[in-house]
Short mmCIF file of C-alpha atoms in Angstrom, two decimals:
data_model
loop_
_atom_site.label_atom_id
_atom_site.label_comp_id
_atom_site.label_asym_id
_atom_site.label_seq_id
_atom_site.Cartn_x
_atom_site.Cartn_y
_atom_site.Cartn_z
CA MET A 21 -7.12 -6.34 -71.52
CA HIS A 22 -10.24 -8.22 -72.86
CA ILE A 23 -11.62 -7.60 -76.41
CA LYS A 24 -14.62 -5.30 -76.03
CA LYS A 25 -17.33 -5.56 -78.72
CA PHE A 26 -20.28 -2.93 -79.30
CA VAL A 27 -22.98 -3.83 -81.74
CA THR A 28 -25.79 -1.38 -82.70
CA PRO A 29 -28.12 -0.77 -85.60
CA GLU A 30 -28.25 2.24 -87.82
CA ILE A 31 -30.49 4.55 -85.62
CA ILE A 32 -32.99 7.27 -86.83
CA PHE A 33 -34.29 9.36 -83.87
CA GLY A 34 -36.55 12.12 -83.60
CA SER A 35 -40.31 13.50 -84.28
CA ASN A 36 -41.70 11.85 -87.41
CA ALA A 37 -38.67 9.58 -87.86
CA ILE A 38 -41.43 6.81 -88.72
CA SER A 39 -41.67 8.62 -92.16
CA GLN A 40 -38.36 7.08 -93.02
CA VAL A 41 -39.60 3.35 -92.68
CA GLY A 42 -40.16 3.01 -96.48
CA GLU A 43 -36.97 4.46 -97.59
CA ALA A 44 -35.11 2.59 -94.89
CA CYS A 45 -36.54 -0.80 -96.28
CA LEU A 46 -35.83 -0.07 -99.80
CA ARG A 47 -32.02 1.04 -98.97
CA LEU A 48 -31.79 -2.81 -97.51
CA GLY A 49 -33.12 -3.97 -100.88
CA ALA A 50 -36.62 -5.05 -99.75
CA LYS A 51 -38.87 -6.20 -102.52
CA LYS A 52 -42.01 -7.23 -100.21
CA VAL A 53 -42.01 -6.74 -96.43
CA LEU A 54 -43.82 -8.40 -93.62
CA ILE A 55 -45.35 -5.75 -91.06
CA VAL A 56 -45.40 -7.42 -87.57
CA SER A 57 -47.46 -5.58 -85.27
CA ASP A 58 -50.23 -6.11 -82.70
CA LEU A 59 -53.85 -4.84 -82.17
CA GLY A 60 -52.96 -2.25 -79.50
CA VAL A 61 -50.63 -0.57 -82.09
CA ALA A 62 -53.16 -0.87 -84.82
CA LYS A 63 -55.92 0.61 -82.76
CA ALA A 64 -53.63 3.58 -81.96
CA GLY A 65 -53.34 4.16 -85.77
CA TRP A 66 -49.65 3.47 -86.14
CA LEU A 67 -50.02 0.28 -88.31
CA GLU A 68 -52.08 2.18 -90.72
CA LYS A 69 -49.38 4.94 -90.92
CA ILE A 70 -46.80 2.34 -91.85
CA ILE A 71 -49.10 0.69 -94.56
CA GLN A 72 -49.53 4.21 -95.99
CA ILE A 73 -45.70 4.90 -95.98
CA CYS A 74 -45.32 1.52 -97.74
CA LYS A 75 -47.98 2.33 -100.40
CA ASP A 76 -46.36 5.79 -100.93
CA SER A 77 -42.91 4.06 -101.27
CA HIS A 78 -44.32 1.60 -103.76
CA LEU A 79 -43.30 -1.22 -101.63
CA PRO A 80 -45.69 -4.23 -101.49
CA TYR A 81 -46.42 -5.69 -97.88
CA ALA A 82 -48.25 -8.19 -95.97
CA THR A 83 -49.29 -7.81 -92.25
CA PHE A 84 -49.30 -10.09 -89.14
CA THR A 85 -50.81 -8.84 -85.94
CA ASP A 86 -51.59 -11.96 -83.95
CA ILE A 87 -49.46 -11.26 -80.97
CA THR A 88 -50.08 -11.25 -77.18
CA THR A 89 -48.30 -9.69 -74.37
CA ASN A 90 -45.72 -12.38 -73.55
CA PRO A 91 -45.48 -13.82 -76.98
CA LYS A 92 -45.46 -17.70 -77.60
CA ASP A 93 -43.65 -19.94 -80.07
CA THR A 94 -47.13 -20.58 -81.74
CA GLU A 95 -47.54 -17.02 -82.59
CA VAL A 96 -43.94 -17.19 -84.21
CA VAL A 97 -44.98 -20.10 -86.37
CA LYS A 98 -48.09 -18.41 -87.64
CA GLY A 99 -45.90 -15.38 -88.54
CA VAL A 100 -43.46 -17.34 -90.34
CA SER A 101 -46.22 -18.83 -92.50
CA VAL A 102 -47.56 -15.30 -93.49
CA PHE A 103 -43.89 -14.47 -94.31
CA ARG A 104 -43.55 -17.46 -96.65
CA GLU A 105 -47.10 -17.44 -98.23
CA ASN A 106 -46.60 -14.05 -99.18
CA GLU A 107 -43.08 -14.53 -100.31
CA CYS A 108 -41.79 -11.66 -98.25
CA ASP A 109 -37.99 -10.94 -98.10
CA ALA A 110 -37.74 -8.28 -95.29
CA ILE A 111 -39.53 -7.55 -91.95
CA ILE A 112 -40.95 -4.21 -90.41
CA GLY A 113 -41.66 -4.42 -86.76
CA ILE A 114 -43.86 -1.79 -85.23
CA GLY A 115 -44.92 -2.04 -81.55
CA GLY A 116 -43.58 -2.62 -78.07
CA GLY A 117 -41.09 -5.27 -76.89
CA SER A 118 -43.45 -8.27 -77.63
CA VAL A 119 -43.99 -7.22 -81.23
CA LEU A 120 -40.29 -6.75 -82.00
CA ASP A 121 -39.25 -9.99 -80.31
CA VAL A 122 -41.67 -11.82 -82.43
CA ALA A 123 -40.54 -10.04 -85.59
CA LYS A 124 -37.01 -11.22 -84.85
CA ALA A 125 -38.09 -14.67 -84.11
CA ILE A 126 -40.05 -14.70 -87.49
CA ALA A 127 -36.84 -13.76 -89.21
CA ILE A 128 -34.84 -16.40 -87.66
CA LEU A 129 -37.27 -19.14 -88.84
CA ALA A 130 -37.62 -17.46 -92.34
CA THR A 131 -34.08 -18.59 -93.06
CA ASN A 132 -33.21 -21.04 -90.48
CA SER A 133 -34.72 -24.71 -90.24
CA GLY A 134 -36.46 -26.28 -87.20
CA LYS A 135 -38.30 -24.88 -84.48
CA ILE A 136 -37.73 -21.33 -82.43
CA SER A 137 -36.67 -23.47 -79.28
CA ASP A 138 -33.88 -24.76 -81.25
CA TYR A 139 -32.18 -21.31 -80.96
CA GLU A 140 -32.73 -20.69 -77.38
CA GLY A 141 -29.31 -19.52 -75.61
CA ILE A 142 -26.41 -17.75 -77.00
CA ASP A 143 -25.19 -17.75 -80.75
CA LYS A 144 -27.13 -20.67 -81.96
CA ILE A 145 -28.39 -18.95 -85.32
CA GLU A 146 -26.23 -20.29 -88.29
CA LYS A 147 -27.84 -18.51 -91.57
CA PRO A 148 -28.22 -14.72 -92.06
CA LEU A 149 -31.59 -13.22 -91.54
CA PRO A 150 -33.70 -11.23 -93.98
CA PRO A 151 -33.20 -7.37 -93.56
CA MET A 152 -35.09 -5.95 -90.21
CA VAL A 153 -36.42 -2.45 -89.59
CA MET A 154 -37.88 -2.08 -86.21
CA VAL A 155 -39.95 0.95 -85.06
CA MET A 156 -40.41 1.28 -81.25
CA THR A 157 -43.75 2.40 -79.89
CA THR A 158 -43.01 2.06 -76.09
CA ALA A 159 -40.06 3.53 -74.22
CA GLY A 160 -39.36 0.22 -72.74
CA SER A 161 -37.91 -3.02 -74.16
CA GLY A 162 -34.90 -1.58 -76.29
CA SER A 163 -35.44 -4.53 -78.45
CA GLU A 164 -35.29 -2.19 -81.53
CA VAL A 165 -31.41 -2.10 -80.80
CA SER A 166 -30.68 -5.18 -79.00
CA GLN A 167 -29.51 -8.78 -80.13
CA PHE A 168 -32.18 -10.51 -77.75
CA SER A 169 -35.51 -12.02 -78.69
CA ILE A 170 -37.54 -13.35 -75.76
CA ILE A 171 -40.26 -15.90 -76.75
CA VAL A 172 -42.55 -18.09 -74.26
CA ASP A 173 -42.05 -21.97 -75.06
CA SER A 174 -45.85 -22.75 -74.63
CA GLU A 175 -45.31 -26.31 -73.71
CA ARG A 176 -42.90 -25.85 -71.03
CA LYS A 177 -44.28 -22.48 -69.86
CA ARG A 178 -41.15 -20.69 -69.87
CA LYS A 179 -39.65 -17.82 -71.60
CA MET A 180 -36.73 -18.61 -73.86
CA THR A 181 -33.79 -16.12 -74.14
CA ILE A 182 -32.33 -15.89 -77.74
CA VAL A 183 -29.10 -14.03 -77.88
CA SER A 184 -27.31 -13.41 -81.13
CA LYS A 185 -25.52 -10.81 -82.99
CA THR A 186 -27.65 -11.57 -85.93
CA LEU A 187 -30.82 -10.40 -83.98
CA VAL A 188 -29.68 -6.81 -83.94
CA PRO A 189 -31.85 -5.15 -86.39
CA ASP A 190 -30.29 -3.22 -89.50
CA ILE A 191 -32.26 -0.14 -88.92
CA ALA A 192 -33.90 1.20 -85.48
CA ILE A 193 -36.40 3.90 -85.80
CA ILE A 194 -37.37 5.64 -82.57
CA ASP A 195 -40.19 8.32 -82.90
CA PRO A 196 -41.05 10.01 -79.55
CA PHE A 197 -44.48 10.95 -81.14
CA THR A 198 -45.49 7.21 -81.06
CA LEU A 199 -45.37 7.43 -77.13
CA MET A 200 -48.29 9.87 -76.95
CA THR A 201 -50.74 7.03 -77.55
CA LYS A 202 -49.54 4.94 -74.50
CA ASP A 203 -51.78 4.85 -71.34
CA SER A 204 -50.05 5.85 -67.89
CA ALA A 205 -50.08 2.16 -66.63
CA LEU A 206 -48.07 1.05 -69.70
CA THR A 207 -45.90 4.16 -69.66
CA ALA A 208 -45.00 3.13 -65.97
CA SER A 209 -44.28 -0.45 -66.47
CA THR A 210 -42.30 0.12 -69.52
CA GLY A 211 -40.40 2.94 -68.14
CA MET A 212 -39.30 0.82 -65.21
CA ASP A 213 -38.05 -1.96 -67.51
CA VAL A 214 -35.86 0.95 -68.94
CA LEU A 215 -34.73 1.61 -65.49
CA THR A 216 -33.93 -1.92 -64.81
CA HIS A 217 -31.82 -2.29 -68.06
CA ALA A 218 -29.88 0.63 -67.19
CA ILE A 219 -28.87 -0.48 -63.62
CA GLU A 220 -28.43 -4.00 -64.44
CA ALA A 221 -26.43 -3.26 -67.48
CA TYR A 222 -24.29 -0.80 -65.22
CA VAL A 223 -23.44 -3.39 -62.75
CA SER A 224 -23.21 -6.39 -65.13
CA ILE A 225 -19.79 -8.33 -65.16
CA ALA A 226 -19.97 -7.67 -68.73
CA ALA A 227 -20.10 -3.73 -68.65
CA THR A 228 -17.61 -1.80 -70.64
CA PRO A 229 -16.70 1.83 -71.04
CA LEU A 230 -18.89 1.79 -74.10
CA THR A 231 -21.99 0.63 -72.26
CA ASP A 232 -21.36 2.47 -69.06
CA VAL A 233 -21.98 6.00 -70.79
CA GLN A 234 -25.17 4.51 -72.42
CA ALA A 235 -26.48 3.08 -69.00
CA LYS A 236 -25.57 6.27 -67.05
CA ASN A 237 -27.44 8.57 -69.38
CA ALA A 238 -30.57 6.33 -69.44
CA LEU A 239 -30.69 6.23 -65.75
CA TYR A 240 -30.12 9.96 -65.60
CA LEU A 241 -33.18 10.41 -67.99
CA VAL A 242 -35.48 8.02 -66.26
CA ALA A 243 -34.73 9.44 -62.86
CA ASN A 244 -35.82 12.81 -64.05
CA TYR A 245 -38.28 12.26 -66.58
CA LEU A 246 -40.56 8.93 -65.95
CA ARG A 247 -42.83 10.65 -63.45
CA PRO A 248 -43.85 13.55 -65.68
CA SER A 249 -44.01 11.04 -68.65
CA VAL A 250 -46.52 8.83 -66.62
CA ALA A 251 -48.42 11.96 -65.66
CA SER A 252 -49.12 13.43 -69.02
CA LYS A 253 -49.44 11.83 -72.51
CA THR A 254 -48.70 15.24 -74.34
CA ASN A 255 -45.60 16.27 -72.38
CA MET A 256 -43.20 16.00 -75.30
CA GLU A 257 -39.99 16.93 -73.46
CA ALA A 258 -40.66 14.01 -71.18
CA LYS A 259 -41.62 11.63 -74.01
CA GLU A 260 -38.41 12.33 -75.94
CA ALA A 261 -36.26 11.97 -72.85
CA MET A 262 -37.84 8.54 -72.24
CA ALA A 263 -37.55 7.46 -75.71
CA MET A 264 -33.75 8.46 -75.68
CA ALA A 265 -33.49 6.46 -72.28
CA SER A 266 -35.07 3.53 -73.64
CA LEU A 267 -32.68 3.60 -76.47
CA GLN A 268 -29.65 4.01 -74.69
CA ALA A 269 -30.55 1.53 -71.99
CA GLY A 270 -31.27 -0.89 -74.90
CA LEU A 271 -27.74 -0.27 -76.47
CA ALA A 272 -26.26 -0.76 -72.92
CA PHE A 273 -28.03 -4.11 -72.09
CA SER A 274 -27.70 -5.46 -75.53
CA ASN A 275 -23.86 -5.36 -75.09
CA ALA A 276 -23.40 -5.86 -71.41
CA ILE A 277 -26.46 -8.17 -70.89
CA LEU A 278 -28.52 -8.20 -67.67
CA GLY A 279 -28.70 -9.80 -64.42
CA ALA A 280 -30.82 -11.44 -61.69
CA ALA A 281 -34.02 -9.17 -61.98
CA HIS A 282 -34.59 -10.18 -65.48
CA ALA A 283 -33.75 -13.83 -65.08
CA ILE A 284 -36.47 -14.09 -62.44
CA SER A 285 -38.88 -11.88 -64.41
CA HIS A 286 -38.36 -13.99 -67.45
CA ALA A 287 -39.19 -17.02 -65.37
CA ILE A 288 -42.31 -15.42 -63.88
CA GLY A 289 -43.28 -14.10 -67.18
CA GLY A 290 -43.30 -17.46 -68.87
CA ARG A 291 -45.95 -18.72 -66.46
CA PHE A 292 -48.17 -15.83 -65.97
CA PRO A 293 -49.21 -13.08 -68.50
CA LEU A 294 -48.17 -10.10 -66.66
CA PRO A 295 -46.24 -6.88 -67.81
CA HIS A 296 -42.73 -7.67 -67.88
CA GLY A 297 -41.79 -4.00 -66.71
CA GLU A 298 -43.97 -4.31 -63.64
CA ILE A 299 -42.31 -7.61 -62.50
CA ASN A 300 -39.05 -6.10 -62.99
CA ALA A 301 -40.01 -2.98 -60.99
CA ILE A 302 -40.92 -5.28 -57.97
CA LEU A 303 -37.87 -7.26 -58.15
CA LEU A 304 -35.39 -4.47 -58.93
CA PRO A 305 -35.09 -2.77 -55.25
CA HIS A 306 -34.49 -6.17 -53.81
CA ILE A 307 -31.86 -7.24 -56.32
CA MET A 308 -29.95 -3.79 -55.97
CA ASP A 309 -29.84 -4.74 -52.25
CA PHE A 310 -28.56 -8.11 -52.84
CA ASN A 311 -25.98 -7.19 -55.39
CA PHE A 312 -24.72 -4.19 -53.44
CA ILE A 313 -21.71 -6.09 -51.79
CA ALA A 314 -20.26 -7.23 -55.22
CA VAL A 315 -20.10 -3.55 -56.62
CA PRO A 316 -20.48 -1.11 -53.91
CA LYS A 317 -18.74 1.72 -55.96
CA ARG A 318 -21.03 1.31 -58.87
CA PHE A 319 -24.11 1.40 -56.49
CA THR A 320 -22.68 4.72 -55.14
CA GLU A 321 -22.24 6.02 -58.59
CA ILE A 322 -25.97 5.06 -59.23
CA ALA A 323 -27.10 7.20 -56.33
CA GLU A 324 -25.22 10.07 -57.61
CA ILE A 325 -26.47 9.74 -61.20
CA MET A 326 -30.03 9.86 -59.59
CA GLY A 327 -29.25 13.10 -57.98
CA ILE A 328 -28.71 12.03 -54.36
CA ASP A 329 -26.16 13.92 -52.68
CA THR A 330 -23.74 11.23 -51.34
CA ARG A 331 -21.17 13.50 -49.79
CA GLY A 332 -20.47 12.14 -46.16
CA LEU A 333 -22.39 8.86 -46.89
CA THR A 334 -20.69 5.57 -46.66
CA GLN A 335 -20.88 3.36 -49.78
CA ARG A 336 -23.65 1.21 -48.00
CA GLU A 337 -25.73 4.36 -47.01
CA ALA A 338 -25.57 5.60 -50.65
CA GLY A 339 -26.55 2.07 -51.96
CA ASN A 340 -29.44 2.45 -49.44
CA ARG A 341 -30.35 5.56 -50.88
CA ALA A 342 -30.50 4.39 -54.27
CA VAL A 343 -32.89 1.61 -53.31
CA ALA A 344 -35.19 3.92 -51.50
CA PHE A 345 -35.24 6.27 -54.60
CA VAL A 346 -36.33 3.21 -56.66
CA ASN A 347 -38.89 2.39 -54.15
CA GLN A 348 -40.38 5.71 -54.05
CA LEU A 349 -40.36 6.09 -57.85
CA SER A 350 -42.27 2.93 -58.17
CA GLU A 351 -44.82 4.17 -55.57
CA ASP A 352 -45.22 7.34 -57.26
CA ILE A 353 -46.05 5.98 -60.55
CA GLY A 354 -48.63 3.22 -59.06
CA ILE A 355 -46.42 0.16 -59.29
CA PRO A 356 -47.58 -2.67 -57.02
CA LYS A 357 -45.04 -3.53 -54.00
CA ARG A 358 -45.37 -7.03 -53.87
CA LEU A 359 -45.44 -10.19 -55.89
CA ARG A 360 -48.62 -11.30 -54.57
CA ASN A 361 -50.40 -8.23 -55.71
CA ILE A 362 -49.86 -9.33 -59.27
CA GLY A 363 -51.05 -13.02 -58.64
CA ILE A 364 -47.89 -14.92 -57.80
CA THR A 365 -48.41 -17.75 -55.06
CA GLU A 366 -45.92 -19.35 -52.69
CA ASP A 367 -46.55 -22.70 -54.41
CA GLU A 368 -44.89 -21.29 -57.73
CA ILE A 369 -41.68 -19.98 -56.04
CA ASN A 370 -39.67 -23.30 -56.09
CA LEU A 371 -40.18 -23.58 -59.89
CA ILE A 372 -39.84 -19.99 -60.82
CA SER A 373 -36.47 -20.14 -58.63
CA GLN A 374 -35.02 -23.01 -60.51
CA THR A 375 -36.22 -21.60 -63.85
CA ALA A 376 -34.44 -18.14 -63.10
CA LEU A 377 -31.19 -19.90 -62.39
CA GLU A 378 -31.16 -21.38 -65.88
CA ASP A 379 -31.67 -17.89 -67.41
CA ALA A 380 -28.88 -16.69 -69.61
CA CYS A 381 -29.22 -13.29 -67.77
CA MET A 382 -28.21 -14.84 -64.62
CA ILE A 383 -24.53 -15.36 -65.97
CA THR A 384 -23.77 -11.61 -65.85
CA ASN A 385 -25.23 -10.71 -62.52
CA PRO A 386 -22.44 -9.39 -60.35
CA ARG A 387 -23.21 -11.63 -57.45
CA ASP A 388 -23.44 -15.33 -57.50
CA MET A 389 -27.11 -16.79 -56.64
CA ASP A 390 -27.99 -20.11 -55.55
CA PHE A 391 -31.39 -21.80 -55.56
CA ILE A 392 -31.87 -21.06 -51.68
CA GLN A 393 -31.03 -17.14 -52.27
CA VAL A 394 -33.58 -16.91 -55.03
CA LYS A 395 -36.34 -18.77 -53.14
CA THR A 396 -35.56 -16.68 -50.03
CA MET A 397 -35.75 -13.30 -52.05
CA MET A 398 -38.89 -14.47 -53.65
CA LYS A 399 -40.61 -15.21 -50.28
CA ASN A 400 -39.50 -11.84 -48.74
CA ILE A 401 -41.03 -10.16 -51.83
CA LEU A 402 -44.27 -12.11 -51.75
#
């Protein structure tokens, strides 16, 4: 019997949960917070809301919003300067995965020396981090509950996967109301990221009964609520379901880790400024098909959770139906089918394939993959 660990922050979930952010920081002993966000979140009005809450809580603050879609190490360095110059002692992240990953990376360098690239890989962080409260505004990355931070090394043009229990935020705040300001394209791509988290965590070699229950519920919710969530900004039932799906998929992958779809997606995202969820969505059905022979029973279960009647089907047929379900879902919500549709060219494939094999997420993929297999798959999806 292997020892099973399951890490999670304190979680505050529900409509208007965002109002608790000031009190959450004060409970953690914060004297002055750095609010990390981006221009999209500011434009939607959520940054102003957090600032007002800090004022109402008599909590001094500074802000940092200089963050791009696939955030770079240079942005982290700027954020750390703001943290130090303003003598902050805690961090609030408010935004999607990019913002929260930068907020965590700033926390690393606030108390640990060197460059952010020194912490690439697993368990490299030595000193405790400042208190972190993360407020998620997209039903996507799960970063508000995870032990991951993904940052682009701008010199090497590759995504660094930083994994450490110390990156799990102290408090995660998930307020479905914040999802109502997202456009349909962002709702679609972040929702497919949630689906990829759930499926990859469920078939991961590090899956446990504790991660399975989270992954299965996330999978059920995405299968039933992603379409209506993309269709309408104001469908509150769908927003709540997708917020819960994102949270549960985040808890699942934070503890079970991920697989080949994320490894390849990180390799692509390090070189191209593309939405991470969209890359995952293009890769996912092909990775599912490839991984089927490693865990056929699990793929049959995935089909059942999606609502597919598997009675009378072989495991292979059930697995095929699950792949077809993902393809149809992607098509319904407007996700491109091929990598060339998002600007990937054949001359990039060798480098992307090699980089993917070095990604930490490849370790937990249920089926071994070599360079030729990654390259062949990439060519097939091109």
